[in-house]
Coordinates of C-alpha atoms in Angstrom, one line a residue:
X1 CA -131.3 -61.9 -20.8
X2 CA -129.4 -58.8 -21.6
X3 CA -131.7 -56.1 -22.8
X4 CA -131.6 -52.3 -23.2
X5 CA -131.8 -51.7 -19.4
X6 CA -130.9 -48.1 -19.7
X7 CA -134.2 -47.4 -21.4
X8 CA -136.1 -48.9 -18.4
X9 CA -134.2 -46.6 -16.0
X10 CA -135.0 -43.7 -18.3
X11 CA -138.7 -44.6 -18.4
X12 CA -138.7 -44.7 -14.6
X13 CA -137.1 -41.3 -14.4
X14 CA -139.6 -40.0 -17.0
X15 CA -142.5 -41.3 -14.9
X16 CA -141.3 -39.6 -11.8
X17 CA -141.0 -36.3 -13.6
X18 CA -144.2 -36.6 -15.6
X19 CA -146.4 -34.7 -13.0
X20 CA -144.3 -31.6 -13.4
X21 CA -143.6 -31.8 -17.1
X22 CA -145.1 -34.7 -18.9
X23 CA -143.1 -34.2 -22.1
X24 CA -139.7 -32.7 -21.0
X25 CA -138.0 -33.3 -24.4
X26 CA -140.7 -31.5 -26.3
X27 CA -140.4 -27.8 -26.9
X28 CA -143.4 -25.7 -25.8
X29 CA -145.6 -25.2 -28.8
X30 CA -148.7 -26.4 -30.7
X31 CA -147.6 -30.0 -31.1
X32 CA -146.9 -30.5 -27.4
X33 CA -149.9 -28.7 -26.3
X34 CA -152.2 -30.6 -28.7
X35 CA -151.2 -33.9 -27.0
X36 CA -151.7 -32.6 -23.5
X37 CA -155.0 -31.0 -24.3
X38 CA -156.3 -34.2 -25.9
X39 CA -155.2 -36.4 -23.0
X40 CA -156.7 -34.0 -20.5
X41 CA -160.0 -34.0 -22.4
X42 CA -160.4 -37.7 -22.6
X43 CA -159.3 -38.5 -19.0
X44 CA -161.2 -35.9 -17.0
X45 CA -164.3 -37.6 -15.7
X46 CA -166.3 -34.4 -15.7
X47 CA -165.5 -33.7 -19.3
X48 CA -168.0 -34.3 -22.1
X49 CA -165.1 -35.9 -24.0
X50 CA -164.3 -38.4 -21.3
X51 CA -163.3 -41.9 -22.6
X52 CA -163.5 -44.9 -20.3
X53 CA -160.2 -46.6 -19.5
X54 CA -160.9 -49.7 -21.5
X55 CA -161.4 -47.7 -24.7
X56 CA -158.2 -45.7 -24.4
X57 CA -156.3 -47.4 -27.2
X58 CA -153.2 -45.7 -28.8
X59 CA -151.5 -47.2 -31.9
X60 CA -148.0 -46.4 -33.0
X61 CA -146.0 -47.1 -36.1
X62 CA -142.5 -48.2 -35.4
X63 CA -140.0 -47.4 -38.2
X64 CA -139.5 -43.7 -38.3
X65 CA -142.0 -43.1 -35.5
X66 CA -140.4 -44.7 -32.5
X67 CA -136.9 -45.3 -33.9
X68 CA -134.7 -44.2 -36.8
X69 CA -135.4 -45.9 -40.2
X70 CA -132.4 -44.5 -42.1
X71 CA -130.3 -45.2 -44.1
X72 CA -132.1 -48.6 -44.1
X73 CA -135.0 -49.8 -42.1
X74 CA -133.4 -51.5 -39.2
X75 CA -134.9 -54.9 -40.0
X76 CA -133.4 -54.6 -43.5
X77 CA -130.0 -53.9 -41.9
X78 CA -130.5 -57.1 -39.9
X79 CA -131.4 -59.0 -43.1
X80 CA -128.3 -57.6 -44.8
X81 CA -126.0 -58.6 -42.0
X82 CA -127.6 -62.1 -41.9
X83 CA -127.1 -62.4 -45.7
X84 CA -123.4 -61.5 -45.3
X85 CA -123.1 -63.9 -42.4
X86 CA -124.6 -66.8 -44.3
X87 CA -123.2 -66.0 -47.7
X88 CA -120.0 -68.0 -47.4
X89 CA -122.1 -71.2 -46.9
X90 CA -124.5 -70.2 -49.7
X91 CA -122.4 -68.6 -52.5
X92 CA -125.2 -69.2 -55.0
X93 CA -127.2 -66.4 -53.3
X94 CA -125.0 -63.8 -55.0
X95 CA -126.9 -64.5 -58.2
X96 CA -130.2 -63.5 -56.6
X97 CA -131.3 -60.0 -57.7
X98 CA -132.8 -59.4 -54.3
X99 CA -129.5 -60.2 -52.5
X100 CA -127.5 -58.0 -55.0
X101 CA -130.0 -55.2 -54.4
X102 CA -129.8 -55.3 -50.7
X103 CA -126.0 -55.4 -50.7
X104 CA -125.9 -52.4 -53.0
X105 CA -128.4 -50.5 -50.9
X106 CA -131.1 -50.5 -53.5
X107 CA -134.0 -50.8 -50.9
X108 CA -136.5 -48.8 -53.0
X109 CA -136.5 -51.4 -55.7
X110 CA -136.9 -54.2 -53.1
X111 CA -140.0 -52.4 -51.6
X112 CA -141.5 -51.8 -55.1
X113 CA -141.9 -55.5 -55.7
X114 CA -142.5 -57.5 -52.6
X115 CA -142.5 -60.9 -54.4
X116 CA -139.2 -60.4 -56.2
X117 CA -137.5 -58.4 -53.5
X118 CA -138.4 -58.4 -49.8
X119 CA -140.1 -61.7 -49.9
X120 CA -137.0 -63.4 -51.3
X121 CA -134.9 -61.9 -48.6
X122 CA -137.3 -62.9 -45.9
X123 CA -137.3 -66.4 -47.2
X124 CA -133.5 -66.6 -47.0
X125 CA -133.1 -65.0 -43.5
X126 CA -136.4 -65.3 -41.7
X127 CA -138.1 -68.6 -42.7
X128 CA -137.4 -72.3 -42.2
X129 CA -136.2 -71.8 -38.6
X130 CA -137.9 -72.0 -35.2
X131 CA -139.2 -68.7 -33.6
X132 CA -136.6 -69.3 -30.8
X133 CA -133.8 -69.5 -33.3
X134 CA -134.9 -66.4 -35.0
X135 CA -135.3 -64.5 -31.7
X136 CA -131.8 -65.5 -30.7
X137 CA -130.3 -64.3 -34.0
X138 CA -132.1 -60.9 -33.7
X139 CA -131.0 -60.5 -30.1
X140 CA -127.4 -61.3 -31.0
X141 CA -127.5 -58.8 -33.8
X142 CA -128.9 -56.1 -31.6
X143 CA -126.1 -56.7 -29.1
X144 CA -123.4 -56.3 -31.7
X145 CA -124.6 -54.3 -34.7
X146 CA -124.1 -50.5 -34.8
X147 CA -125.9 -47.8 -36.7
X148 CA -123.7 -46.7 -39.6
X149 CA -124.0 -43.0 -38.9
X150 CA -124.4 -42.7 -35.2
X151 CA -122.0 -45.6 -34.3
X152 CA -124.1 -46.9 -31.6
X153 CA -126.5 -49.8 -30.9
X154 CA -129.7 -49.8 -32.9
X155 CA -131.4 -49.8 -29.5
X156 CA -130.1 -46.3 -28.9
X157 CA -131.5 -44.7 -32.1
X158 CA -134.9 -44.5 -30.5
X159 CA -136.7 -41.2 -30.1
X160 CA -136.6 -39.8 -26.6
X161 CA -139.7 -37.6 -27.1
X162 CA -141.7 -40.6 -28.2
X163 CA -140.5 -42.6 -25.1
X164 CA -141.9 -39.8 -23.0
X165 CA -145.1 -39.8 -25.0
X166 CA -145.6 -43.6 -24.5
X167 CA -145.0 -43.2 -20.8
X168 CA -147.3 -40.2 -20.6
X169 CA -150.1 -42.1 -22.2
X170 CA -149.7 -45.1 -20.1
X171 CA -149.6 -42.9 -17.0
X172 CA -153.1 -41.8 -18.1
X173 CA -154.2 -45.4 -18.5
X174 CA -153.9 -45.7 -22.2
X175 CA -153.1 -49.1 -23.7
X176 CA -150.2 -48.6 -26.2
X177 CA -149.9 -50.8 -29.3
X178 CA -147.4 -51.0 -32.1
X179 CA -149.0 -51.5 -35.6
X180 CA -146.1 -51.5 -38.1
X181 CA -145.2 -52.8 -41.5
X182 CA -142.0 -54.3 -39.9
X183 CA -141.8 -58.0 -39.0
X184 CA -143.9 -58.9 -36.0
X185 CA -141.5 -61.4 -34.7
X186 CA -138.6 -59.0 -35.2
X187 CA -140.2 -56.3 -33.1
X188 CA -141.3 -58.6 -30.3
X189 CA -137.7 -59.4 -29.5
X190 CA -136.9 -55.8 -28.3
X191 CA -140.0 -53.8 -28.0
X192 CA -141.0 -54.6 -24.4
X193 CA -137.6 -53.6 -23.0
X194 CA -137.2 -50.7 -25.3
X195 CA -140.7 -49.2 -25.4
X196 CA -142.5 -50.9 -22.5
X197 CA -144.9 -52.5 -25.0
X198 CA -145.4 -56.3 -24.4
X199 CA -145.3 -58.8 -27.2
X200 CA -149.1 -59.3 -27.2
X201 CA -149.6 -55.6 -28.1
X202 CA -147.3 -55.7 -31.2
X203 CA -148.8 -56.2 -34.6
X204 CA -146.6 -56.4 -37.7
X205 CA -146.1 -58.3 -40.9
X206 CA -146.0 -62.1 -40.5
X207 CA -146.2 -65.4 -42.2
X208 CA -147.9 -68.6 -41.0
X209 CA -146.2 -70.9 -38.5
X210 CA -146.0 -74.6 -39.2
X211 CA -146.6 -77.0 -36.3
X212 CA -145.1 -80.5 -36.0
X213 CA -144.5 -83.1 -33.3
X214 CA -140.9 -84.2 -33.7
X215 CA -139.5 -86.9 -31.5
X216 CA -142.4 -86.4 -29.2
X217 CA -141.7 -82.6 -28.8
X218 CA -143.9 -79.8 -30.2
X219 CA -142.1 -77.7 -32.9
X220 CA -143.0 -74.5 -34.6
X221 CA -141.3 -73.4 -37.8
X222 CA -141.5 -69.9 -39.4
X223 CA -142.8 -69.9 -43.0
X224 CA -143.8 -67.2 -45.5
X225 CA -147.1 -68.9 -46.4
X226 CA -150.1 -66.6 -46.3
X227 CA -147.9 -63.6 -45.7
X228 CA -149.7 -60.7 -44.2
X229 CA -148.1 -57.3 -44.9
X230 CA -149.2 -54.9 -42.1
X231 CA -148.8 -51.7 -44.1
X232 CA -151.1 -49.1 -45.6
X233 CA -154.7 -50.5 -45.9
X234 CA -153.5 -53.6 -44.0
X235 CA -153.1 -51.6 -40.8
X236 CA -156.9 -50.9 -40.2
X237 CA -157.6 -54.5 -41.0
X238 CA -155.0 -55.7 -38.5
X239 CA -156.3 -53.3 -35.8
X240 CA -159.9 -54.7 -36.3
X241 CA -158.7 -58.3 -36.2
X242 CA -156.2 -58.2 -33.4
X243 CA -157.3 -55.3 -31.1
X244 CA -161.0 -55.5 -31.6
X245 CA -161.5 -51.8 -30.7
X246 CA -161.1 -48.7 -32.7
X247 CA -158.1 -46.6 -31.4
X248 CA -158.6 -43.1 -30.2
X249 CA -155.0 -42.0 -30.8
X250 CA -152.7 -42.8 -33.7
X251 CA -149.1 -41.9 -34.3
X252 CA -147.1 -42.4 -37.5
X253 CA -144.7 -40.8 -39.9
X254 CA -145.4 -41.8 -43.5
X255 CA -148.1 -42.4 -46.1
X256 CA -148.0 -46.0 -45.0
X257 CA -149.7 -44.9 -41.7
X258 CA -152.4 -42.8 -43.4
X259 CA -155.0 -45.5 -43.5
X260 CA -154.8 -46.3 -39.8
X261 CA -154.8 -42.5 -39.1
X262 CA -158.0 -42.2 -41.1
X263 CA -159.5 -45.3 -39.4
X264 CA -158.7 -43.7 -36.0
X265 CA -160.0 -40.2 -36.6
X266 CA -162.7 -40.2 -39.2
X267 CA -166.3 -40.8 -37.9
X268 CA -164.9 -42.2 -34.6
X269 CA -167.7 -42.1 -32.0
X270 CA -165.1 -41.2 -29.4
X271 CA -162.8 -38.1 -29.4
X272 CA -159.7 -39.0 -31.4
X273 CA -156.2 -37.7 -32.2
X274 CA -153.7 -38.2 -35.0
X275 CA -150.1 -37.2 -35.1
X276 CA -147.5 -37.3 -37.8
X277 CA -143.7 -37.2 -37.1
X278 CA -142.2 -35.1 -39.9
X279 CA -138.4 -35.7 -40.3
X280 CA -137.0 -32.2 -40.8
X281 CA -133.7 -32.4 -38.9
X282 CA -130.8 -33.4 -41.1
X283 CA -128.3 -32.4 -38.4
X284 CA -129.5 -34.5 -35.4
X285 CA -131.2 -37.2 -37.5
X286 CA -132.4 -37.1 -41.1
X287 CA -134.6 -34.8 -43.3
X288 CA -137.0 -36.5 -45.7
X289 CA -140.6 -36.7 -46.9
X290 CA -141.6 -36.9 -50.6
X291 CA -138.5 -38.6 -51.9
X292 CA -136.7 -40.7 -49.3
X293 CA -133.9 -42.9 -50.4
X294 CA -135.4 -46.0 -48.7
X295 CA -138.6 -45.9 -46.7
X296 CA -140.8 -43.3 -45.0
X297 CA -142.4 -41.5 -48.0
X298 CA -144.7 -38.7 -46.7
X299 CA -146.8 -36.7 -49.2
X300 CA -150.5 -37.6 -49.1
X301 CA -150.7 -37.9 -45.3
X302 CA -149.0 -34.6 -44.9
X303 CA -151.4 -32.9 -47.4
X304 CA -154.4 -34.4 -45.6
X305 CA -153.2 -33.4 -42.1
X306 CA -154.7 -29.8 -42.0
X307 CA -158.1 -31.0 -43.3
X308 CA -158.2 -34.0 -40.9
X309 CA -157.0 -32.0 -37.9
X310 CA -153.9 -34.2 -37.5
X311 CA -151.0 -32.7 -35.5
X312 CA -147.7 -32.5 -37.5
X313 CA -144.5 -32.6 -35.5
X314 CA -141.6 -30.7 -36.9
X315 CA -138.8 -32.7 -35.5
X316 CA -136.3 -29.8 -35.8
X317 CA -138.6 -27.3 -34.1
X318 CA -140.7 -29.4 -31.7
X319 CA -138.1 -31.7 -30.2
X320 CA -135.4 -30.5 -27.8
X321 CA -133.5 -33.7 -28.3
X322 CA -133.9 -36.6 -30.7
X323 CA -132.1 -39.7 -29.1
X324 CA -131.5 -40.6 -25.5
X325 CA -128.0 -39.3 -24.9
X326 CA -126.3 -41.7 -22.6
X327 CA -123.1 -39.7 -22.6
X328 CA -124.8 -36.6 -21.4
X329 CA -126.9 -38.6 -19.0
X330 CA -123.7 -40.1 -17.4
X331 CA -122.0 -36.8 -17.4
X332 CA -124.8 -35.0 -15.7
X333 CA -124.7 -37.6 -12.9
X334 CA -121.0 -37.1 -12.4
X335 CA -120.9 -33.4 -12.5
X336 CA -119.9 -31.9 -9.1
X337 CA -117.3 -32.5 -6.4
X338 CA -116.6 -35.9 -4.9
X339 CA -114.5 -37.2 -2.0
X340 CA -112.3 -40.3 -2.5
X341 CA -113.4 -42.7 0.3
X342 CA -111.2 -45.7 -0.7
X343 CA -108.4 -46.6 -3.1
X344 CA -107.8 -50.2 -3.8
X345 CA -104.7 -49.9 -6.0
X346 CA -101.4 -50.0 -4.0
X347 CA -97.8 -50.9 -4.5
X348 CA -97.0 -49.9 -0.9
X349 CA -99.4 -52.4 0.7
X350 CA -101.4 -49.5 2.2
X351 CA -105.2 -49.4 1.6
X352 CA -108.0 -46.9 2.2
X353 CA -107.4 -43.2 2.7
X354 CA -106.1 -40.9 5.4
X355 CA -108.9 -39.8 7.7
X356 CA -109.9 -36.1 7.1
X357 CA -107.3 -35.8 4.4
X358 CA -109.2 -37.2 1.4
X359 CA -108.5 -36.4 -2.2
X360 CA -111.2 -34.4 -4.0
X361 CA -112.4 -34.9 -7.6
X362 CA -114.3 -32.1 -9.4
X363 CA -116.0 -33.1 -12.6
X364 CA -117.0 -30.1 -14.8
X365 CA -119.5 -30.0 -17.7
X366 CA -116.7 -28.9 -20.1
X367 CA -115.0 -32.3 -19.6
X368 CA -112.3 -31.2 -17.2
X369 CA -111.4 -33.0 -14.0
X370 CA -109.6 -31.3 -11.2
X371 CA -109.0 -31.6 -7.5
X372 CA -106.6 -31.6 -4.5
X373 CA -104.8 -34.5 -3.0
X374 CA -104.2 -32.6 0.2
X375 CA -100.7 -32.1 -1.0
X376 CA -100.9 -31.1 -4.6
X377 CA -103.5 -29.7 -7.0
X378 CA -104.2 -31.5 -10.3
X379 CA -106.2 -31.0 -13.4
X380 CA -106.9 -32.7 -16.8
X381 CA -109.6 -34.0 -19.1
X382 CA -112.0 -36.9 -18.7
X383 CA -114.4 -38.6 -21.2
X384 CA -117.7 -40.3 -20.5
X385 CA -119.3 -42.7 -23.1
X386 CA -122.2 -44.6 -21.6
X387 CA -120.7 -46.3 -18.5
X388 CA -117.2 -45.9 -19.8
X389 CA -115.0 -43.4 -18.1
X390 CA -111.4 -42.5 -19.0
X391 CA -109.0 -39.8 -17.9
X392 CA -106.4 -38.0 -19.9
X393 CA -103.0 -37.2 -18.5
X394 CA -103.3 -35.1 -15.3
X395 CA -101.0 -32.1 -14.6
X396 CA -100.1 -31.7 -11.0
X397 CA -98.2 -29.2 -8.8
X398 CA -94.9 -30.5 -7.3
X399 CA -95.2 -29.9 -3.6
X400 CA -93.9 -32.4 -1.0
X401 CA -95.9 -33.5 2.0
X402 CA -96.1 -36.1 4.8
X403 CA -95.2 -39.6 3.8
X404 CA -98.8 -40.9 4.3
X405 CA -100.3 -38.2 2.1
X406 CA -97.6 -38.7 -0.6
X407 CA -98.4 -42.4 -0.6
X408 CA -102.1 -41.7 -0.9
X409 CA -101.5 -39.3 -3.7
X410 CA -99.4 -41.8 -5.7
X411 CA -102.0 -44.5 -5.2
X412 CA -104.7 -42.1 -6.4
X413 CA -102.8 -41.2 -9.5
X414 CA -102.1 -44.8 -10.3
X415 CA -105.7 -45.8 -9.8
X416 CA -106.9 -43.0 -12.1
X417 CA -104.7 -44.5 -14.9
X418 CA -106.5 -47.8 -14.6
X419 CA -110.1 -46.5 -14.6
X420 CA -112.2 -47.9 -17.5
X421 CA -115.8 -47.8 -16.3
X422 CA -117.9 -46.5 -13.4
X423 CA -121.1 -47.6 -11.6
X424 CA -123.3 -45.9 -9.0
X425 CA -123.9 -47.6 -5.7
X426 CA -126.1 -46.4 -2.9
X427 CA -127.2 -42.8 -3.2
X428 CA -124.3 -40.4 -3.4
X429 CA -121.7 -43.2 -4.1
X430 CA -119.8 -43.9 -7.3
X431 CA -117.3 -46.7 -7.9
X432 CA -114.5 -46.5 -10.5
X433 CA -113.6 -49.9 -12.1
X434 CA -110.7 -51.1 -14.2
X435 CA -111.0 -53.0 -17.4
X436 CA -111.4 -56.3 -15.5
X437 CA -114.3 -54.7 -13.6
X438 CA -112.4 -54.6 -10.4
X439 CA -113.3 -51.7 -8.1
X440 CA -110.3 -49.4 -7.8
X441 CA -111.8 -46.4 -6.2
X442 CA -114.9 -45.4 -4.2
X443 CA -116.1 -41.8 -4.0
X444 CA -118.9 -40.0 -2.2
X445 CA -120.7 -36.8 -3.4
X446 CA -119.9 -33.7 -1.4

């Protein structure tokens, strides 16, 4: 199954770097230090604050804490796209106030009245189908839908500093849970690959499942009967019912998380920690607290933070970066000088390269590509977007040379024109591929 594999690679890199700098995307300051100090206290066996491994429970909200929740909560964006997809076959839905509200973007009114708003939308898009069908629809949506502002997959609008925090806690033998007002089944589709949190450690809002034996086969169907909304006071209830232990660390971003923050940190027999992500960065993400346009209201929890000793993260000040930047990640891997080891594109019938007369490719951080074909120098621009790689027109000098080298130069320039993607092979090797995924060039790092 195709998942957000790049996050798993990123988490592996984070784990390798954690011993040197456990939270590399966090700026040095009170917020970062408070996390490290707490973890050091509860994991040092000679500390009076030591907490046994089986009691190291950390709970995280999802929307606005682990991934972006603007301009709509991502599950609401999924519901909207599902409504649009299904509307031609159900034109009568246009008369439903909830449908009209969602299409117009009036999420606040939907949240204000669960029965008239969100429940109706859930009934139309989430109920009356099997869990497998629902999972498939969510997976298909995640593969194709793009965030309206950032123009990327919703799987990429996750917070890099929080990915590092999750991995840091797990490295220190914490068990990480999601406790969110979002749909439990919705989050379980992507959370393990995206955050490293397995389905059995995800608690969200849910309705009863209906069991039937149909044609001799067991069948489950999603319903909205006995709907449990895992928000506000519902979060401590869910923690007690499904985890069975009081957390010692809690992470949220809104007043909807205040109750589980209180449950975690007030009169806890173990040392405890609470952290609030305050959205203050309109340039890199969004800035909101007391009057958000959709979800994530933060007033009472923010006011209570100093009294309760909760850490407040100022996103603009405390985070070096907000989202994992695949473009920069790919760019940093390519920066430097490479030797062309093989060229597969040829009109002359020749293959390979001339021994000890290989073309060089120099990638620079400013987006320029340059090098030498052993006859002529060239330069131009290149662009990296994820695993996509394209070159602009290359300017070359006009020197003549031996026939073999001129043939090699022409094959190199023609291959460059066909490059669409790249992939890394064994250490120090990169392959350039055309749009049909054929390898057209092999390079080694100098």
